[in-house]
Coordinates of C-alpha atoms in Angstrom, one line a residue:
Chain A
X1 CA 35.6 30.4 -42.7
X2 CA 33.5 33.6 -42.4
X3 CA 31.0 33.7 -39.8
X4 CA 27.9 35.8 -40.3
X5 CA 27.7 39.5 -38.9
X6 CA 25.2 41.2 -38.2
X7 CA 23.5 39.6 -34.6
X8 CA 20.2 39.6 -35.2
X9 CA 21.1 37.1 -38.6
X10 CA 23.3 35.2 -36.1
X11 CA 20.6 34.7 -33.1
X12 CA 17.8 34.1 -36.0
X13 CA 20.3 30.9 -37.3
X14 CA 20.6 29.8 -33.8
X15 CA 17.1 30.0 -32.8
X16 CA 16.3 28.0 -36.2
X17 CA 18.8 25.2 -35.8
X18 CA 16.4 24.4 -32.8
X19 CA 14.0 23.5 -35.1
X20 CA 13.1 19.5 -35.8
X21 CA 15.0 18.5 -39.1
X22 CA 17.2 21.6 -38.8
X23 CA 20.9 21.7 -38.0
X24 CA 23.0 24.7 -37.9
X25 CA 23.9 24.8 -41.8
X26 CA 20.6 23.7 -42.6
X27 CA 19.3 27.0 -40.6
X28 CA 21.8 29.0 -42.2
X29 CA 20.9 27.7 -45.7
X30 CA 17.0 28.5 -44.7
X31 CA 18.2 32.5 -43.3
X32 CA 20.1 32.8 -46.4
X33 CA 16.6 32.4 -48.0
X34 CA 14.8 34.5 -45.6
X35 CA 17.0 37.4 -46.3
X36 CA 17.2 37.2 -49.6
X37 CA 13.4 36.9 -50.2
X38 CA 12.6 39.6 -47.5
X39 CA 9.4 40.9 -49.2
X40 CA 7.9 37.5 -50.4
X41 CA 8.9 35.2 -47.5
X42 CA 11.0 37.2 -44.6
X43 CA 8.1 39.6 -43.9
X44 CA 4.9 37.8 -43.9
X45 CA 6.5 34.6 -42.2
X46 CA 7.8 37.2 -39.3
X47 CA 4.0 38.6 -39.1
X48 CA 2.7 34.9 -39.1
X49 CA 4.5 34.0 -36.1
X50 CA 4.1 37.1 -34.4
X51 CA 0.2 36.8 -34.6
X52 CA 0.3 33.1 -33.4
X53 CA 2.3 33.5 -30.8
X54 CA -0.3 36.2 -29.8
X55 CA -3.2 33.8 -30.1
X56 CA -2.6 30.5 -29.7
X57 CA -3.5 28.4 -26.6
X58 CA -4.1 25.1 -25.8
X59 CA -7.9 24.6 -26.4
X60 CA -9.8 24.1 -22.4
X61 CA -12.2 21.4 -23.9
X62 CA -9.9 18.5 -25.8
X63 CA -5.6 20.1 -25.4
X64 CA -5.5 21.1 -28.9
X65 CA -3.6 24.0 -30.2
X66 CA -5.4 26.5 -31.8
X67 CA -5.5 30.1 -31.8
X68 CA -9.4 30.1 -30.3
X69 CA -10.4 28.4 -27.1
X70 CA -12.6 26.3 -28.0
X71 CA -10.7 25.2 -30.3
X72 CA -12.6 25.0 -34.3
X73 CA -12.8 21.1 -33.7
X74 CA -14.6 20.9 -30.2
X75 CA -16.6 24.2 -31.8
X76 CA -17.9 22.7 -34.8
X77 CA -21.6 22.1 -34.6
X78 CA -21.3 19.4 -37.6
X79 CA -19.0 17.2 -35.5
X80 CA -20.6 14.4 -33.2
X81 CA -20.5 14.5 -29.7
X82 CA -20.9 10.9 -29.2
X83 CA -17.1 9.5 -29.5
X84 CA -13.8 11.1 -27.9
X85 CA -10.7 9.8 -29.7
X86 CA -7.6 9.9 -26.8
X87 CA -4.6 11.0 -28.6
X88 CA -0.8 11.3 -26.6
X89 CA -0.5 14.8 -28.4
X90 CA -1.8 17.6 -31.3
X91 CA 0.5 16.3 -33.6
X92 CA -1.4 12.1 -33.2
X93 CA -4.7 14.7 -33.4
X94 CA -3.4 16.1 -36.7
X95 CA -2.7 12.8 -38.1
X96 CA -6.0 11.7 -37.7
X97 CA -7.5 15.1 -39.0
X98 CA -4.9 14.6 -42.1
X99 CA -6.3 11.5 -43.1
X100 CA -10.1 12.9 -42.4
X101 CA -11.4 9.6 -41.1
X102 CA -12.5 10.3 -38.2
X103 CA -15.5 12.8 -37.6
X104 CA -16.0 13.1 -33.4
X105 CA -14.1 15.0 -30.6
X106 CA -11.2 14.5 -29.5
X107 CA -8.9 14.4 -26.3
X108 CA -4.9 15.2 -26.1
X109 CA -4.0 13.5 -23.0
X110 CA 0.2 15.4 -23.6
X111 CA 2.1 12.3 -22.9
X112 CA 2.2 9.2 -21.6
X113 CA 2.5 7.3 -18.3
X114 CA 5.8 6.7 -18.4
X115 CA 7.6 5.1 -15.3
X116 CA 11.3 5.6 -16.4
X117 CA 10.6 9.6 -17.0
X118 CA 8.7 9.7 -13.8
X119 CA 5.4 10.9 -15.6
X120 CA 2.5 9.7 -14.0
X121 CA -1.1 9.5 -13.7
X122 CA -1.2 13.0 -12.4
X123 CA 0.9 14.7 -14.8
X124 CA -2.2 13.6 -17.5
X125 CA -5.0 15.7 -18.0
X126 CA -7.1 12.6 -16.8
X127 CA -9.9 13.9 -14.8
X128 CA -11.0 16.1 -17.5
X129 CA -11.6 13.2 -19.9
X130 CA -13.2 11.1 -16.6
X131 CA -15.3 14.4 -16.4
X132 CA -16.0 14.4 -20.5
X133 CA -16.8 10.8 -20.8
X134 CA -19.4 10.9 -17.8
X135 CA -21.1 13.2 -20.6
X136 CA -24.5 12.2 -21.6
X137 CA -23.9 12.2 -24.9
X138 CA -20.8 10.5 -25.0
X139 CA -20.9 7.2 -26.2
X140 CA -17.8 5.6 -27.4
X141 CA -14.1 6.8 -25.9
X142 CA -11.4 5.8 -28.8
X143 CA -8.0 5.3 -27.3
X144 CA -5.9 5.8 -30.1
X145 CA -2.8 5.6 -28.3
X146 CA 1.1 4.5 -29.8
X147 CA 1.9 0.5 -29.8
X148 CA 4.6 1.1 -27.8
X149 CA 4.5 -0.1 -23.7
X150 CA 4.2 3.3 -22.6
X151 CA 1.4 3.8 -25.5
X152 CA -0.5 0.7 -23.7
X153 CA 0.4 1.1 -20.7
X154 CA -1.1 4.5 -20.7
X155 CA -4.2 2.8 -22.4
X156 CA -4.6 0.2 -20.2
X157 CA -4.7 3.0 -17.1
X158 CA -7.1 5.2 -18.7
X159 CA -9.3 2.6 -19.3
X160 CA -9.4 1.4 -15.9
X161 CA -10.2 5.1 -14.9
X162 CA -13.0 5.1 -17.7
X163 CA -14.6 1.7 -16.3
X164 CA -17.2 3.6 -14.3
X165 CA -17.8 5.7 -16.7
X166 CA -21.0 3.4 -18.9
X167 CA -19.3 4.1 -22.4
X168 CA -18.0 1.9 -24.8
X169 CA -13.6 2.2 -24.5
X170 CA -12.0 1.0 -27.8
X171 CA -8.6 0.8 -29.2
X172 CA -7.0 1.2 -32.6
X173 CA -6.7 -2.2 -34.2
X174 CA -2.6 -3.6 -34.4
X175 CA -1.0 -5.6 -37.1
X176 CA 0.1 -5.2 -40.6
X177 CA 0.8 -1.4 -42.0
X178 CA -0.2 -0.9 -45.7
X179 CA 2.6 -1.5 -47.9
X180 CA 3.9 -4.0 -45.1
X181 CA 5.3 -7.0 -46.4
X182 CA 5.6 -10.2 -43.7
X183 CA 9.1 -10.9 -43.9
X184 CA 10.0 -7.5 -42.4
X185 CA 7.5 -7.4 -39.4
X186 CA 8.8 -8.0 -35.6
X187 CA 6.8 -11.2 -33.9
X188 CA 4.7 -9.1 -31.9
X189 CA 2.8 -7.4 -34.9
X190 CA 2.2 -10.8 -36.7
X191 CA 1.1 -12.0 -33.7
X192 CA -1.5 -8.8 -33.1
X193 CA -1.8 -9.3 -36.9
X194 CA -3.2 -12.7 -36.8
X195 CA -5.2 -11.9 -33.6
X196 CA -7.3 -9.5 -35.1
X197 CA -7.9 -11.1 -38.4
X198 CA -11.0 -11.2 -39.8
X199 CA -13.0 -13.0 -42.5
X200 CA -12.9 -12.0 -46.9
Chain B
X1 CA 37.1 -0.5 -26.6
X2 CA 34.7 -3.2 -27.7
X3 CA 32.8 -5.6 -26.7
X4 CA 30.0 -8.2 -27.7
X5 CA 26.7 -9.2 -24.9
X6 CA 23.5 -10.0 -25.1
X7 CA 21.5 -8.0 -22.9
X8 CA 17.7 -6.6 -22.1
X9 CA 16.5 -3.3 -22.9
X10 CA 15.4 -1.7 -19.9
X11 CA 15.0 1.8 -21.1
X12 CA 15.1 4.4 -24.1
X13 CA 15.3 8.1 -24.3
X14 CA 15.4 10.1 -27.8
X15 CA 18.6 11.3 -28.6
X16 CA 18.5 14.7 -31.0
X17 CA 16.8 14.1 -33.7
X18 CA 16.7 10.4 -34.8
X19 CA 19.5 8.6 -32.0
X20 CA 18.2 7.0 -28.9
X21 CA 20.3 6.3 -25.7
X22 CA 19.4 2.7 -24.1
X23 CA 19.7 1.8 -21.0
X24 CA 20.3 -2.0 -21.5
X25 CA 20.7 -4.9 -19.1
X26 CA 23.7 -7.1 -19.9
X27 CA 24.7 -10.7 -19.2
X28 CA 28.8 -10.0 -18.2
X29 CA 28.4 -6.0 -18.6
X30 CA 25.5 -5.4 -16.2
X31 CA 23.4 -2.3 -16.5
X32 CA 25.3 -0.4 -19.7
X33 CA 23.9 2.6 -21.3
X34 CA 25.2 3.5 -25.2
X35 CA 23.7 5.2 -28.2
X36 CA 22.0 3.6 -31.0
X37 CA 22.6 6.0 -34.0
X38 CA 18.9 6.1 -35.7
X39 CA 17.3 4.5 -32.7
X40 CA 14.4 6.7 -32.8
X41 CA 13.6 5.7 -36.2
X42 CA 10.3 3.9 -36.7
X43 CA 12.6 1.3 -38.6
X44 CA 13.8 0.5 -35.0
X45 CA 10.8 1.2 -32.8
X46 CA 9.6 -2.2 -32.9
X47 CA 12.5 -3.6 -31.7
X48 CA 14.1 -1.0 -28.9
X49 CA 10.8 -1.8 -26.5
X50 CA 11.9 -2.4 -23.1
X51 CA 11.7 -6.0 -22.3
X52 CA 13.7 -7.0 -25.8
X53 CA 16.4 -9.4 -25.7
X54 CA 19.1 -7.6 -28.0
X55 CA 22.7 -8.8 -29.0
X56 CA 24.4 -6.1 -28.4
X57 CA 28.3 -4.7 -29.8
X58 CA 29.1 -1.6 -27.5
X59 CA 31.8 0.4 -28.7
X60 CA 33.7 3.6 -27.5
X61 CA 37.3 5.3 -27.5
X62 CA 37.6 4.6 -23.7
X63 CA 36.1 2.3 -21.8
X64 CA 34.4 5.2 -19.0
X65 CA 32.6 6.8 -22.3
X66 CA 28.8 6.5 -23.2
X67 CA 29.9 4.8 -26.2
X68 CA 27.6 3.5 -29.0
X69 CA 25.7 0.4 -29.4
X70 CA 24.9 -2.1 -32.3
X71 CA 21.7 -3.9 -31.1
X72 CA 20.0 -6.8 -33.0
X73 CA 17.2 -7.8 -31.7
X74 CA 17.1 -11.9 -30.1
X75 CA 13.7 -11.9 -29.0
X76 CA 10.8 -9.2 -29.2
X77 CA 8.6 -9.4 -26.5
X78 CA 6.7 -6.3 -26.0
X79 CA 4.4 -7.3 -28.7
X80 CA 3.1 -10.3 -27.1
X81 CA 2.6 -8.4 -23.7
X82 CA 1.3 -4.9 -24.3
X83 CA -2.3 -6.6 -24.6
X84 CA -2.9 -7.7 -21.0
X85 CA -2.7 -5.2 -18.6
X86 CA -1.3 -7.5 -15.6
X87 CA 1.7 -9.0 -17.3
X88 CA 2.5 -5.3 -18.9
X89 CA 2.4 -3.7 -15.0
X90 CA 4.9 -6.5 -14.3
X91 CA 7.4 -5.6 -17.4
X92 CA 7.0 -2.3 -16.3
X93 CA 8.0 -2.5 -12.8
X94 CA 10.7 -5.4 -13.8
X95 CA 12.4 -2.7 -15.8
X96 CA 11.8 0.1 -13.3
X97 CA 13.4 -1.5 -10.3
X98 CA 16.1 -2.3 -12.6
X99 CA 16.9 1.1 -13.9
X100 CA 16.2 2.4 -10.6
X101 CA 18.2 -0.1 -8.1
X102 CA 20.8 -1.3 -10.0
X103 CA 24.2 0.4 -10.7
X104 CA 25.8 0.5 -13.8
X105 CA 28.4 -1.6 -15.0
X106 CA 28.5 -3.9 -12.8
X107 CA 27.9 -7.6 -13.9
X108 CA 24.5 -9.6 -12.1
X109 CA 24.7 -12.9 -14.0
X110 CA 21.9 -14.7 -11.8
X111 CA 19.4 -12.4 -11.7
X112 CA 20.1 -11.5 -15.5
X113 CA 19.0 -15.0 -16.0
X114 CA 16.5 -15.0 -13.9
X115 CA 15.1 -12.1 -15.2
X116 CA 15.1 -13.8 -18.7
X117 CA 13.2 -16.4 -17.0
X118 CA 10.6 -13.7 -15.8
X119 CA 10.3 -12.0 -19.0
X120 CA 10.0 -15.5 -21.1
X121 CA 6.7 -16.0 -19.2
X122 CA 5.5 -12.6 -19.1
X123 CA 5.8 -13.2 -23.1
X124 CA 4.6 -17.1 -23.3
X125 CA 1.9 -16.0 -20.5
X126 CA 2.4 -18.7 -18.7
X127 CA -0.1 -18.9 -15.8
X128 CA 2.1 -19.3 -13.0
X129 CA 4.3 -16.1 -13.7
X130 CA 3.3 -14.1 -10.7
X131 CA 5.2 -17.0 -8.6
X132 CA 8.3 -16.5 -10.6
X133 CA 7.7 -12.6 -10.3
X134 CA 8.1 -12.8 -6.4
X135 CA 11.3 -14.9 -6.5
X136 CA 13.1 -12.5 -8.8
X137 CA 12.6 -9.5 -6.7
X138 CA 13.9 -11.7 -3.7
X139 CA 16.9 -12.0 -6.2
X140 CA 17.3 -8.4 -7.0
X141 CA 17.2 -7.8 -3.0
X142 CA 20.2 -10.8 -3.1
X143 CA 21.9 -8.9 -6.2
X144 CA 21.8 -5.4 -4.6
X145 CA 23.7 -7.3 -1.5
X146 CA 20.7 -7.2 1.0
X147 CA 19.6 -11.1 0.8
X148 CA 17.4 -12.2 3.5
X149 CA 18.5 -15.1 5.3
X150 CA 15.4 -17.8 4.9
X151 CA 17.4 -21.2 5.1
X152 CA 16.8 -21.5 8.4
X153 CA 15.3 -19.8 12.2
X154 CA 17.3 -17.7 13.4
X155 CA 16.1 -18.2 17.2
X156 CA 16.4 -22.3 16.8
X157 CA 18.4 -22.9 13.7
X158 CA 15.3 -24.8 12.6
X159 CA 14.8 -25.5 9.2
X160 CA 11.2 -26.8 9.8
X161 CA 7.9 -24.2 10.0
X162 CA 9.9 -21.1 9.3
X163 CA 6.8 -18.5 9.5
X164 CA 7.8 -14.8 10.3
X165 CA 10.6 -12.8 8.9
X166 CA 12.2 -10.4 11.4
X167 CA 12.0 -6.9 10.2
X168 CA 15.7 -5.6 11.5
X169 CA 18.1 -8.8 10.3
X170 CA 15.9 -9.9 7.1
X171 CA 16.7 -13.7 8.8
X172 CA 13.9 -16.2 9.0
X173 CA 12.4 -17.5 12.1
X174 CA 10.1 -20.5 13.0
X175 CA 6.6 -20.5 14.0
X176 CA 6.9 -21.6 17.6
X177 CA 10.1 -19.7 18.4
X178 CA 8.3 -16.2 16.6
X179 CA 4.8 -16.8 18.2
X180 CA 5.1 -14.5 21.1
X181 CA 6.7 -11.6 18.6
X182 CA 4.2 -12.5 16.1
X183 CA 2.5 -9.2 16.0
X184 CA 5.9 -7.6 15.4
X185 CA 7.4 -9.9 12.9
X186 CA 6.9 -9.8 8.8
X187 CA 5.2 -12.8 7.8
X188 CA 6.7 -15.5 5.7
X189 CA 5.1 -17.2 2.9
X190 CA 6.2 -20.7 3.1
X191 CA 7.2 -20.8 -1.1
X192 CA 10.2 -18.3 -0.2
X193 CA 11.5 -20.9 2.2
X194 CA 11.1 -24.0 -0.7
X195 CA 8.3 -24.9 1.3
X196 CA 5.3 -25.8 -1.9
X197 CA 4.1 -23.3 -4.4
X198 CA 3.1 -20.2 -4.0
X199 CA -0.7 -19.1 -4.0
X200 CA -2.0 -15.5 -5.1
X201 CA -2.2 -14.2 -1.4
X202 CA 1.2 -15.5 -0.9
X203 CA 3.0 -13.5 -3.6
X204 CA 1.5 -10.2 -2.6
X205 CA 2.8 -11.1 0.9
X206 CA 6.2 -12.3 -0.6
X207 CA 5.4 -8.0 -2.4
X208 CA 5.0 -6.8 0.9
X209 CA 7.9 -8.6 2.3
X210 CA 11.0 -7.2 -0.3
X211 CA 8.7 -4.1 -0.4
X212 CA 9.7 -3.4 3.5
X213 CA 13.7 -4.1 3.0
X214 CA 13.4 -2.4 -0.4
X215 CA 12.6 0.6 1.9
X216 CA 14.2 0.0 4.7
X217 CA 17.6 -1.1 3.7
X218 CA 18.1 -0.6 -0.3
X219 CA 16.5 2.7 -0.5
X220 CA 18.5 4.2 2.2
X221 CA 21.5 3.1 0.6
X222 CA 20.8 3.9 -2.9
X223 CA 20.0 7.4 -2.1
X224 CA 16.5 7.1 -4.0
X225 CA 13.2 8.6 -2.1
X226 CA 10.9 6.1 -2.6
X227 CA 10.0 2.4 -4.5
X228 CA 8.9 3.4 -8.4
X229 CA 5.5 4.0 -8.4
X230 CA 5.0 0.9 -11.1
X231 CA 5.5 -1.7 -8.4
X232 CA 2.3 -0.4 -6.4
X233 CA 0.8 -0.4 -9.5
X234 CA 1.3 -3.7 -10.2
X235 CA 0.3 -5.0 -6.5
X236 CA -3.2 -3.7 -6.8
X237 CA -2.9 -5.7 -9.9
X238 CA -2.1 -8.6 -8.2
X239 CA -5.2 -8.1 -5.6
X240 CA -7.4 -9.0 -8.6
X241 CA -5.4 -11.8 -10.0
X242 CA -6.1 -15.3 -10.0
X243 CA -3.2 -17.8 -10.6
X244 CA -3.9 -21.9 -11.3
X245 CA -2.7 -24.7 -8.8
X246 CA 0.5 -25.7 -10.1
X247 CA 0.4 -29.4 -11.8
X248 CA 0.0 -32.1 -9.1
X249 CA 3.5 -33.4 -9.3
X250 CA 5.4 -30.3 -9.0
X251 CA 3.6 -29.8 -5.3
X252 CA 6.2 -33.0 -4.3
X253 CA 8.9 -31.2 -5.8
X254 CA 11.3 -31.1 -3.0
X255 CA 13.4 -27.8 -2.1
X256 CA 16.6 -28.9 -4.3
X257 CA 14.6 -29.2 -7.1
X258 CA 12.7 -26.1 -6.4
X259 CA 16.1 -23.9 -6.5
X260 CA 17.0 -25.5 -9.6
X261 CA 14.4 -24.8 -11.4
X262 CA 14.9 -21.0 -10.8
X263 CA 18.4 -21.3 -10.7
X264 CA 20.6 -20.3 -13.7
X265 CA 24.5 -21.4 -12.7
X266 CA 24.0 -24.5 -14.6
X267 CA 22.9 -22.6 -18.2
X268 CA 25.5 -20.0 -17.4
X269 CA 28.2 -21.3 -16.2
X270 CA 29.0 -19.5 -13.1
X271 CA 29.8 -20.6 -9.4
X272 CA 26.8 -20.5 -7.2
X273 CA 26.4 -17.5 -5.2
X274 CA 25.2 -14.0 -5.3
X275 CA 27.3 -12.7 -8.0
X276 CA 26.3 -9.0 -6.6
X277 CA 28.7 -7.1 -4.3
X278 CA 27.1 -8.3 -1.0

């Protein structure tokens, strides 16, 4: 089997098989591409990267990447100020943004409390979103946070912390996933299901 | 090598892009990691929640390998406990101490049932849970081969109005032959002993209690720096916890009955005894 020869096609293919959904002849197959579509797809996609990796940043306000601090969501004027949606990380954030339900600020905590990892309360940006929520304007705090028990446990903490804080804490609603059918569903989410139903 | 257990998922870390590798606490196998091919699938994300009864078949090419695991789930409980705050701080530190304390491989049978036990009423939420809590970390100490000795004062041999724990030996002793050591003895809640049920205060002392040999003795010897930060966590839960008076009758129940009902040899099948290296 050949391998390929030039280095710098060699480092590219291993720096790509790092990549999420990428193994090493999946990278190859996607460097094969590159090369052959230098003009179209090599060139711009190497000037892309080099300008974000000049610019972005994690935005001061809510933890969001973006490549201007503050970021375009905590700068737009049209957004309201009144709710902070917590989110673990910027990709739960771009979830929410992808389904364009949700109109207010938001608040990338980078994890959660986790005891088995060792990540703790002071490993979370915490005090900022204490700080945010003591806001005037701040009415609701949205804790949008996984199902999972490091997901609640983390929720459960940060409402705790929030208690003080005069503002309404809320959580995302659990049960049944559109396109869920019963028969497939663990106990615990027809029991959440059937805890938060409501009348037709 | 292969083998078929039922065990309880303690912990789970992503493994490339879809595997997991769980940490998993079995009946006969003890503490056995493995990797579940696809286990960080949402398909299985429901299910490989700490605190999950799984039947688990563990194979491998030699027995001293990771190996992999095929886990069906028995009994999901995270769902019924990630609502309430208290009895989530408790699954957490459950599976924290056992993660952190116990060594692999290396087969607990009593306090797997016990902790069965534990996590059945963490799940049915059944009021009295903080009781049960207490006894199974007095079981863990037992496990990990550091049990105190509360049959009976170890001034007087006494089995009557054991009050104070002695900090050094871990051995009870009795009210009258502690009293003049008082300020330098641990205190004793009377349910450790069989002696009634427990109230609130007494399972934060009971805490306080395991807490001190936890870091006096089991630390030390485990080589780890300090109790997981979960179990503190779950003691200032417990200062704002109120537990009901246990029904009428079960205040006569008498020690023998007491043990039994948090014992598991008869279920299990196993000689009484710490089955722990002790």
């Amino acid at each position: 089997m050949s391998q390929p020869g030039p280095s710098a096609i060699t480092r590219l293919i291993e720096l790509m098989a790092k990549l999420p959904g990428l193994g090493p002849r999946s990278a190859r197959r996607a460097v094969l591409t590159l090369v052959k579509r230098r003009e179209r797809l090599l060139v711009p996609l190497a000037q892309a990267m080099a300008d974000l990796a000049e610019s972005v940043s994690l935005c001061s306000v809510c933890g969001n990447a973006d490549v201007t601090d503050p970021c375009a969501i905590c700068a737009d004027p049209k957004r309201s100020k009144k709710a902070i949606c917590v989110v673990q990380d910027v990709a739960d954030l771009w979830a929410l943004e992808r389904a364009a339900v949700f109109a207010g600020q938001y608040h990338v905590l980078g994890g959660v409390l986790s005891p088995l990892d060792g990540v703790g309360p002071d490993d979370l940006g915490l005090p900022r979103l204490v700080a945010r929520a003591h806001s005037e304007e701040v009415q609701e705090v949205i804790l949008a946070l996984g199902a999972t028990v490091d997901g609640q446990t983390t929720a459960h903490y940060v409402a705790a912390e929030l208690a003080e804080a005069g503002v309404r804490i809320t959580t995302l609603a659990q049960g049944v996933p559109v396109g869920g059918e019963l028969d497939f569903l663990d106990d615990g989410t027809i029991l959440a299901a059937l805890t938060a139903r409501k009348d037709v | 090598m292969e083998w078929r257990d039922e065990g309880i998922l303690l912990g789970i870390r992503r493994h490339g892009e879809s595997a997991a590798i769980i940490d998993c606490f079995t009946l006969e196998h003890g503490r056995h990691l493995g990797l579940v091919h696809g286990g960080s699938s949402a398909k299985h994300a429901a299910t490989l929640q700490p605190g999950t009864q799984l039947m688990l078949d563990w194979q491998a090419r030699l027995s001293e390998h990771l190996g992999s695991y095929r886990a069906e789930p028995l009994r999901t409980r995270a769902g019924m406990i990630i609502g309430d705050p208290v009895r989530l701080a408790a699954l957490n530190t459950v599976t924290t101490l056992l993660v952190t304390l116990l060594p692999e491989r290396e087969p607990h049978q009593r306090l797997y049932g016990m902790s069965c036990r534990l996590l059945d009423e963490l799940e049915e939420a059944e009021p009295r849970w903080p009781e049960t809590y207490a006894l199974w970390e007095l079981q863990l100490l037992t496990s990990l081969g550091f049990g105190l000795d509360l049959r009976e004062c170890a001034a007087t041999g006494t089995r009557r109005d054991l009050a104070y724990v002695s900090p050094r030996s871990g051995r009870a002793v009795s009210r009258q032959a502690g009293g003049p050591w008082a300020d330098r003895l641990l205190p004793l809640p009377p349910f450790l002993s069989g002696e009634g049920r427990a109230s609130m205060g007494d399972v934060r002392e009971a805490m306080r209690l395991v807490g001190h040999f936890l870091e006096a003795w089991v630390l030390p010897a485990m080589g780890v720096r300090a109790i997981p930060s979960a179990r503190s966590r779950l003691l200032d839960q417990f200062e704002k916890l109120q537990m009901p008076p246990p029904p009428k009758e079960r205040w006569n129940a008498d020690e023998e009955d007491f043990i039994r009902r948090y014992s598991t040899e008869e279920e299990l099948g196993i000689p009484v005894g710490d089955q722990g290296r002790s």
